[in-house]
CSV table of C-alpha atoms in Angstrom, one decimal:
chain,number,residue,atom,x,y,z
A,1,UNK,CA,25.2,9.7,8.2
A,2,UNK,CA,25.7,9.4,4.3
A,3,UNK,CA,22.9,10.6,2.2
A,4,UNK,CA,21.0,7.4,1.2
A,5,UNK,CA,21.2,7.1,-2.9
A,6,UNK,CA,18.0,5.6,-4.1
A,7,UNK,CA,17.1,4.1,-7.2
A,8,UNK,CA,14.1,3.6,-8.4
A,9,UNK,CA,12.1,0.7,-10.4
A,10,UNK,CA,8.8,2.0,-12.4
A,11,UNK,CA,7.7,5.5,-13.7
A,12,UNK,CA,3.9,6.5,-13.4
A,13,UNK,CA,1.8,8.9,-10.9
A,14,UNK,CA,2.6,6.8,-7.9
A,15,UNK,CA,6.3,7.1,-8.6
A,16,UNK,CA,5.9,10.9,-9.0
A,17,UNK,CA,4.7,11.2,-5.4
A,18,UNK,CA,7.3,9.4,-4.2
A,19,UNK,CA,10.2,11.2,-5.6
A,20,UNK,CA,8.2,14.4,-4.6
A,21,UNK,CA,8.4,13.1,-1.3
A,22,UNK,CA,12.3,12.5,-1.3
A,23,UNK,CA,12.8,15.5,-2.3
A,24,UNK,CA,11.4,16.8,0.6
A,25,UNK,CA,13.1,14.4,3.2
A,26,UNK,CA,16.3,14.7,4.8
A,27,UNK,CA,18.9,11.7,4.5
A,28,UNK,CA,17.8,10.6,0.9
A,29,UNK,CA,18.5,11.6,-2.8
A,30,UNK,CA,17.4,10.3,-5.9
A,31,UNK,CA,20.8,8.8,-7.6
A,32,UNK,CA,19.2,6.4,-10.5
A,33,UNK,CA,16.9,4.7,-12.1
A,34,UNK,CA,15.9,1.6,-14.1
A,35,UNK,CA,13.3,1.6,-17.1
A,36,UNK,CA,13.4,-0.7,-19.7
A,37,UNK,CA,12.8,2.0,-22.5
A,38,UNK,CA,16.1,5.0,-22.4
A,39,UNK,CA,13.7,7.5,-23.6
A,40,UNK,CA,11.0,6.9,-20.6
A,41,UNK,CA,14.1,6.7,-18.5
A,42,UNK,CA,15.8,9.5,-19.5
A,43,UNK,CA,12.4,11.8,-19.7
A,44,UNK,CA,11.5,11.0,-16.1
A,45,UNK,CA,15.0,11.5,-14.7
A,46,UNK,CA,14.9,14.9,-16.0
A,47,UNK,CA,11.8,15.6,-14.0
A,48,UNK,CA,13.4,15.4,-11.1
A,49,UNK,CA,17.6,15.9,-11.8
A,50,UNK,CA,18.1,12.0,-11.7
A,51,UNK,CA,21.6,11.3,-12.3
A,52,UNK,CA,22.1,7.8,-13.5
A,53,UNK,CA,19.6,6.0,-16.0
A,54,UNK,CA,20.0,2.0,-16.4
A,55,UNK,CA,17.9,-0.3,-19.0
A,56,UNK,CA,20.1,-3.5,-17.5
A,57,UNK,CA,18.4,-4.5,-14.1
A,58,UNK,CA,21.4,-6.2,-13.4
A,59,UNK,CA,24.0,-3.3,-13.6
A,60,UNK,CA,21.2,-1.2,-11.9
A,61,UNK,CA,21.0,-3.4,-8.7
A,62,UNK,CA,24.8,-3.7,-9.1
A,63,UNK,CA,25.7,0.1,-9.0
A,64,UNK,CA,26.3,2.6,-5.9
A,65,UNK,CA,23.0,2.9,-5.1
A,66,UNK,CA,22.0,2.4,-1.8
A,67,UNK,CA,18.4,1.5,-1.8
A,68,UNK,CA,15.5,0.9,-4.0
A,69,UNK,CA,12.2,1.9,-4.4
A,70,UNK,CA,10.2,-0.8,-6.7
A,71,UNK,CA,7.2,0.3,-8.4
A,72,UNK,CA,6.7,-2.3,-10.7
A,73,UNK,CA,3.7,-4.6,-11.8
A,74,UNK,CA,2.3,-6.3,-8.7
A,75,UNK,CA,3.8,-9.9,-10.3
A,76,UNK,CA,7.4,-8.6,-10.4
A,77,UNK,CA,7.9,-6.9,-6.7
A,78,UNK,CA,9.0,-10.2,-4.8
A,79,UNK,CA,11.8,-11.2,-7.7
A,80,UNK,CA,12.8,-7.7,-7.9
A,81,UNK,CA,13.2,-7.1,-4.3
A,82,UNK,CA,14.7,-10.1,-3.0
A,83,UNK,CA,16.9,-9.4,-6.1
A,84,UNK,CA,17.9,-6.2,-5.2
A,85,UNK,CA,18.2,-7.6,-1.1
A,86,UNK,CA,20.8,-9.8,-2.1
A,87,UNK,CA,22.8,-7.2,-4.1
A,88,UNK,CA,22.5,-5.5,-0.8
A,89,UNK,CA,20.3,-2.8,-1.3
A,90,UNK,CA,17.1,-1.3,0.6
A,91,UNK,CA,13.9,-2.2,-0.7
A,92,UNK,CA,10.9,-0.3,0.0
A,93,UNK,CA,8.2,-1.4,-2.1
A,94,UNK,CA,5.3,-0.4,-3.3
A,95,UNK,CA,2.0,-2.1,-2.1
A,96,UNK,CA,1.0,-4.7,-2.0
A,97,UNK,CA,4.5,-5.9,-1.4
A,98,UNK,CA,3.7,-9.3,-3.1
A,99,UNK,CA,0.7,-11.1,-3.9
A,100,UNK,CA,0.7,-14.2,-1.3
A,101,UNK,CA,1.8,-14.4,2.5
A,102,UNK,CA,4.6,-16.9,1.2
A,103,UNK,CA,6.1,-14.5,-1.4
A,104,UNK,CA,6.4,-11.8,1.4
A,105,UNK,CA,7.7,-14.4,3.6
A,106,UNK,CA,10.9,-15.3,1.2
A,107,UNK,CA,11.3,-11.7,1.3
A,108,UNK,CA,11.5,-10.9,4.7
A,109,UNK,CA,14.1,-14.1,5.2
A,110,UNK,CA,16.1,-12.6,2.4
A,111,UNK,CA,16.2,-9.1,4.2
A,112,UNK,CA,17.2,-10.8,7.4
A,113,UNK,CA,19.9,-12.8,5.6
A,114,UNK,CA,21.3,-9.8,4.2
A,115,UNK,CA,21.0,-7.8,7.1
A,116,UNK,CA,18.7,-5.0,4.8
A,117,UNK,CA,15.7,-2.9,5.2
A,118,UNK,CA,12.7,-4.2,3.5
A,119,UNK,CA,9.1,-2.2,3.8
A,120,UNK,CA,5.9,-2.1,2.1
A,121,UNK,CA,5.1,1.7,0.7
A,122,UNK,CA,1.3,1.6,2.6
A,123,UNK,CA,1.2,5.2,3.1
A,124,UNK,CA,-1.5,5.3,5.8
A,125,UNK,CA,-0.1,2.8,8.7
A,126,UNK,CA,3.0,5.5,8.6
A,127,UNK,CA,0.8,8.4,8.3
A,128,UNK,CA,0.5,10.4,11.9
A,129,UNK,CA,-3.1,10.8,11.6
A,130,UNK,CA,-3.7,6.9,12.3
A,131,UNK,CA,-1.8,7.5,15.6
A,132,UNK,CA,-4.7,10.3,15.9
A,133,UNK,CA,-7.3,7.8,15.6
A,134,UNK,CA,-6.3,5.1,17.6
A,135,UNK,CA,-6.0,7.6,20.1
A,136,UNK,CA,-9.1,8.5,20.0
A,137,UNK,CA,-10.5,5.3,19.8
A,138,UNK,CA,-10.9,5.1,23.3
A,139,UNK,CA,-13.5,8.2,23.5
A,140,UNK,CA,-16.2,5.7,21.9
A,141,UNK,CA,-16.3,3.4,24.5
A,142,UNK,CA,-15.9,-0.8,23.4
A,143,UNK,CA,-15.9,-0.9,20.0
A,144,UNK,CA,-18.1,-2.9,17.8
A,145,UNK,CA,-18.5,-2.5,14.6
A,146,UNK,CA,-16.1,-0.9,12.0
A,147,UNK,CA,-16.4,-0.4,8.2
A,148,UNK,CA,-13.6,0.6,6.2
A,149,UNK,CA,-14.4,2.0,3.1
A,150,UNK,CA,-12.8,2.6,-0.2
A,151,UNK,CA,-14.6,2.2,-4.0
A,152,UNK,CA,-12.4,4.2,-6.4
A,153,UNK,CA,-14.0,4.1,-9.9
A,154,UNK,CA,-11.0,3.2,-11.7
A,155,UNK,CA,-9.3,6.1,-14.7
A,156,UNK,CA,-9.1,3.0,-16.7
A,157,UNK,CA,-12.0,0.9,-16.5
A,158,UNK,CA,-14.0,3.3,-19.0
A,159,UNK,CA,-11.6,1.5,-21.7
A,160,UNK,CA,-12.6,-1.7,-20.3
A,161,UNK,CA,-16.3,-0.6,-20.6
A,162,UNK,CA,-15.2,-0.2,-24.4
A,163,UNK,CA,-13.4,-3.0,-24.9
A,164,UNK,CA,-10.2,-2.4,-23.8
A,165,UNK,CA,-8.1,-4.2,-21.2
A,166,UNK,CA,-5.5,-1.9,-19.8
A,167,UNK,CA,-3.0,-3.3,-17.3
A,168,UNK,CA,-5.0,-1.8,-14.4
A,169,UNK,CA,-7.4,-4.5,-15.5
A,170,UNK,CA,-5.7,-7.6,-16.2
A,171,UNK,CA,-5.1,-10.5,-13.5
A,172,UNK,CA,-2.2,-11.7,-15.2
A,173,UNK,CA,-0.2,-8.4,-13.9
A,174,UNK,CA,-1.3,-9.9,-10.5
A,175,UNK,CA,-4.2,-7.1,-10.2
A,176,UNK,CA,-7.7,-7.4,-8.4
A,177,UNK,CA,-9.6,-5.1,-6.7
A,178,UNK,CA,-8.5,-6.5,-3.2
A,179,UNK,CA,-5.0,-6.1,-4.7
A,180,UNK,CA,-5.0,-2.3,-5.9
A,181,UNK,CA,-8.0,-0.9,-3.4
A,182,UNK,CA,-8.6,-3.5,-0.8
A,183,UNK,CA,-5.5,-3.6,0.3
A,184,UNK,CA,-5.6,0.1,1.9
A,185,UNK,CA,-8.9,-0.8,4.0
A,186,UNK,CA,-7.0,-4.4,5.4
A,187,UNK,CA,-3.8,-2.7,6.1
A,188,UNK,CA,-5.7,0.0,8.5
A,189,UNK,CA,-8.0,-2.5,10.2
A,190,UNK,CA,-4.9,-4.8,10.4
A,191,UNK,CA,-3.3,-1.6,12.0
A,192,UNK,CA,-5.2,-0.3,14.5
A,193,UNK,CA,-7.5,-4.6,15.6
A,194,UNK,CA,-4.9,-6.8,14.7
A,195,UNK,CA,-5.5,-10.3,12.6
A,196,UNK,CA,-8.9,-11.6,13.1
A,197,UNK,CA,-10.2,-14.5,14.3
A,198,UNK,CA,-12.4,-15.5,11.0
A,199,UNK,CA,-12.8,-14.1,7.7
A,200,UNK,CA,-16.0,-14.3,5.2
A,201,UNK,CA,-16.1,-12.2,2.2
A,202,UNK,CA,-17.5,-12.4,-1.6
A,203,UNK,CA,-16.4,-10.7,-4.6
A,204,UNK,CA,-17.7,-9.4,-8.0
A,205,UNK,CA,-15.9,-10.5,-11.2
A,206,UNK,CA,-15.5,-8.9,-14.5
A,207,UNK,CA,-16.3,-11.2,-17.6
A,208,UNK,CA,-12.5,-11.1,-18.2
A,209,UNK,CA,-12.1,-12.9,-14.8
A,210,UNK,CA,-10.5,-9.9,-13.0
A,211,UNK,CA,-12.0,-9.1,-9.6
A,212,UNK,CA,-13.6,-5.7,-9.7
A,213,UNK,CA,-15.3,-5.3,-6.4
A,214,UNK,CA,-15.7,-7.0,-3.4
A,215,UNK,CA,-16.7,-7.0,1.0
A,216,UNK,CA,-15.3,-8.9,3.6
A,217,UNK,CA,-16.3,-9.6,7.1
A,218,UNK,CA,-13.7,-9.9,9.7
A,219,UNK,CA,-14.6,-11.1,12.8
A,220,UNK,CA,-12.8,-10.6,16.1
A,221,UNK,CA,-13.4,-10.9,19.8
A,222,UNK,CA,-15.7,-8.4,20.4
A,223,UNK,CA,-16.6,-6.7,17.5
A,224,UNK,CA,-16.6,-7.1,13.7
A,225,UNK,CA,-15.1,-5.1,10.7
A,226,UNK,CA,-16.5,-4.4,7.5
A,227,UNK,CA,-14.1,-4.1,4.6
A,228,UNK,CA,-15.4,-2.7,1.5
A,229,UNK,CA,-13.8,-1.8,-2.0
A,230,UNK,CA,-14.1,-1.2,-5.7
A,231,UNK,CA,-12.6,-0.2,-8.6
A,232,UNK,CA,-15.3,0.3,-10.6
A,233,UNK,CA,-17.5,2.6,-8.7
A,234,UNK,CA,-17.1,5.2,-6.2
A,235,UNK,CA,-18.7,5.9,-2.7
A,236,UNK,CA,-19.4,9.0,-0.6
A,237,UNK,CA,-19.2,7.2,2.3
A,238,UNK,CA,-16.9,7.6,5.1
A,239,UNK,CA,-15.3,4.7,7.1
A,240,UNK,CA,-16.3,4.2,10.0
A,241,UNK,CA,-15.9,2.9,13.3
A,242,UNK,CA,-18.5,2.6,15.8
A,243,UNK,CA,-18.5,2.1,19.8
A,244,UNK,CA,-21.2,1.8,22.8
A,245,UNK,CA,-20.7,5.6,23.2
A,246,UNK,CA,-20.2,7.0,19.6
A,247,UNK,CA,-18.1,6.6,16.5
A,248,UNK,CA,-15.4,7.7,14.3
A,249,UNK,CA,-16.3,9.2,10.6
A,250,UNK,CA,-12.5,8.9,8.6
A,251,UNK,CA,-11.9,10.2,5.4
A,252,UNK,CA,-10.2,8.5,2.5
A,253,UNK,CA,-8.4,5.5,3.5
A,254,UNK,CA,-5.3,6.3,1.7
A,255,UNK,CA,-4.8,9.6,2.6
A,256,UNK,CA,-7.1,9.6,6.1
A,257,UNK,CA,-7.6,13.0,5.5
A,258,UNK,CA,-10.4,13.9,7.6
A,259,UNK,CA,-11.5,12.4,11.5
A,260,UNK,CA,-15.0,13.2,13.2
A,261,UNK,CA,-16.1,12.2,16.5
A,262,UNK,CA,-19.4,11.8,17.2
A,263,UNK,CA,-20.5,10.9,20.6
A,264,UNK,CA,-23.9,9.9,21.2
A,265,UNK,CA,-26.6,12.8,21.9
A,266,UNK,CA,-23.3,15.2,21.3
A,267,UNK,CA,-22.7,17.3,18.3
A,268,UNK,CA,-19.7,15.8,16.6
A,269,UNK,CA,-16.1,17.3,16.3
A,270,UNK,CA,-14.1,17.8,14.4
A,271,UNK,CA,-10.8,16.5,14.8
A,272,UNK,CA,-8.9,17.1,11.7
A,273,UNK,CA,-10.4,18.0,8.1
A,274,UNK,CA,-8.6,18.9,4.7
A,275,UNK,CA,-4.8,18.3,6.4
A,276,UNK,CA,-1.9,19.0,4.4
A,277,UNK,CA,1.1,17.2,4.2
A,278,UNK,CA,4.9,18.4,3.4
A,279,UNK,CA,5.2,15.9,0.5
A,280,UNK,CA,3.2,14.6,-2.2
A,281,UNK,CA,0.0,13.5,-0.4
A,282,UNK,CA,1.5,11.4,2.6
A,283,UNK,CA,4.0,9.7,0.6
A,284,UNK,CA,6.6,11.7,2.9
A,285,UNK,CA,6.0,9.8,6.6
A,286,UNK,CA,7.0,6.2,4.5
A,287,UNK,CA,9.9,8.0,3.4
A,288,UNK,CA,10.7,9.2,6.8
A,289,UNK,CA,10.7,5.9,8.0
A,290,UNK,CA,12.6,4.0,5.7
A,291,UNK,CA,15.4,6.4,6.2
A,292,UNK,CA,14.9,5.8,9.6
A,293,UNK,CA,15.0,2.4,9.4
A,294,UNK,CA,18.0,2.5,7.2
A,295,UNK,CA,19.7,4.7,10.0
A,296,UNK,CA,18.9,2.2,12.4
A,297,UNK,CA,16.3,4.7,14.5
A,298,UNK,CA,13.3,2.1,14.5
A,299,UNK,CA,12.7,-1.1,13.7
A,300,UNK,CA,11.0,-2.9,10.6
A,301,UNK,CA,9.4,-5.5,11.9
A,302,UNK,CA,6.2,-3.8,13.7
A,303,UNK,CA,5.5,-3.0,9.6
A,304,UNK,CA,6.6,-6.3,8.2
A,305,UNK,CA,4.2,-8.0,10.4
A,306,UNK,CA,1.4,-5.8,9.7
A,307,UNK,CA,1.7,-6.3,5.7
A,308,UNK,CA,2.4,-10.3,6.7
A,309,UNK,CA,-1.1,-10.0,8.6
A,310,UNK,CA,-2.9,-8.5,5.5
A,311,UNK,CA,-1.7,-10.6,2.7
A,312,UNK,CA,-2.9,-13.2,5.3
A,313,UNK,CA,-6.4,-11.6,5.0
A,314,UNK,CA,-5.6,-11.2,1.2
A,315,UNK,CA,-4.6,-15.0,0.7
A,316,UNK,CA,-8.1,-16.1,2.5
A,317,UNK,CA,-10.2,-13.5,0.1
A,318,UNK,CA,-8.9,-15.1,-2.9
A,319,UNK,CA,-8.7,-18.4,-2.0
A,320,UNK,CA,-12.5,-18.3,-0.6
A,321,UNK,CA,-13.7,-16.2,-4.3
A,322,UNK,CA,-11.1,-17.8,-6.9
A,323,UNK,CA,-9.1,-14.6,-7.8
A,324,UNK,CA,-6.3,-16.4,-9.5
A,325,UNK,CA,-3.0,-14.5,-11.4
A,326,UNK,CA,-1.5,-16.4,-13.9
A,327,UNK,CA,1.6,-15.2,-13.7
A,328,UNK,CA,1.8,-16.4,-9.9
A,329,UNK,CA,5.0,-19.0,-8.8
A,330,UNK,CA,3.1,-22.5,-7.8
């Protein structure tokens, strides 16, 4: 097969990681790239020996690249991807893909209608390690509870302490907490229980409007899960999932960089602590995949569903605490 040309759409830390990542993965190069400044363009393509450097969206989704990664504000990844779809490009973008069930749906209609590739970049339902754990989910007998953890005390929000409102921080972008942080905890419940079967959950505002914590309750057949995140303060605690016979301690939900079993009146065990990855963090087994994908190796549609599932969970959150973006289509 061809090398895949990429281009990419956005140029902070994530982006970084990701072209990290292709470097490091077979089948795909790093061909272009569209910024609206040429300087910021031009800087960043140097980083990383990016040939082509567009400031026309238009004549970027129009050139010989064959996919694109978008890592744009949350408000501009449906129009840019379903965009890019119909100029017959790959699109994997980053989360959360879009900010409502029906946005994502228009895009998976336009992937299927232009016979595409279209995947959400949520690095840790393509990670091996969650393969690890639901593996060993078994080893803790029925499960029932779960609590999946993440509270990330933002870089940004000491500006908003000081009266600043960086991007990070404003809904009009389409940002929450449930957007930026939640979204890792859903995705990996969504991943390993499914959609559940009711869904309670209350969130803490910032006196700008923009959602800054929050905790939702999922309810399923048998057991419930806990979903908990921030962005403006941090936790030590691990996620966990807990069965009749013991438990599973992860590590950082984006990452899952650590498992512990810990059966009842055992000692626990490790299963895997401090792993490394061959790319930037685990940016690299998303990668993988979409080349995959691209190559026709696997499927898309196990992952479109999953990220259907949780901007299902997503929708419900905001509908049920009025986290409302401005810049969102009626």
């Amino acid at each position: 097969m061809a090398l895949i040309k990429l281009g990419i759409i956005g140029s902070n830390f994530v982006t970084d990681w990701l072209c990290e990542s292709v470097l490091k993965t077979d089948g795909i190069t790093l061909h272009a790239m569209y910024s609206r400044s040429q300087a910021r363009g031009d800087e960043f393509a140097q980083k990383y020996g990016i040939q082509r450097v567009f400031t026309d969206l238009d004549a970027f989704l129009s050139s010989d690249i064959d996919a694109v990664y978008i890592a744009s504000p949350n408000f501009l990844h449906a129009d840019q991807a379903i965009k890019a779809m119909e100029n017959g490009k790959h699109v994997l973008v980053e989360k959360p893909a879009a900010l409502s069930k029906d946005e994502f749906d228009r895009m998976t209609a336009c992937a299927r209608k232009n016979g595409v590739v279209l995947l959400e970049a949520m690095r840790p339902v393509h990670d091996e390690a969650l393969e690890s754990i639901r593996n060993t989910l078994s080893s803790i007998g029925p499960v029932r509870r779960a609590v999946f953890e993440f509270c990330q005390y933002s870089s940004r929000y000491d500006a908003f302490r000081s009266g600043e409102i960086m991007n990070a921080f404003n809904p009009a972008l389409g940002n929450a907490a449930v957007m930026d942080i939640g979204v890792y905890a859903i995705a990996v419940c969504i991943a390993l229980f499914g959609m559940p079967n009711h869904i309670t959950s209350r969130s803490v505002k910032l006196n700008n409007g923009f959602e800054g914590m929050g905790t939702a309750l999922l309810d399923y057949d048998a057991h419930q899960a806990e979903i908990v995140y921030s962005k403006i303060t941090d936790s030590v605690n691990p996620s966990v999932i807990t069965g009749e016979d013991g438990s599973l301690k992860i590590g950082k939900l984006s990452t899952l960089d650590s498992l512990e079993k810990c059966i009842r009146k055992k000692p626990g065990e490790i299963i895997f602590s401090g792993r490394e990855t061959p790319g930037a963090g685990n940016m690299i087994y998303e990668v993988r995949n979409f080349v995959d994908m691209i190559d026709g190796k696997m499927s898309a549609l196990p992952y479109q569903n999953m990220t259907r599932d949780a901007l299902c969970v997503i929708d419900e959150i905001r509908r049920q605490n009025g986290i409302e973006f401005p810049c969102e289509n009626p």
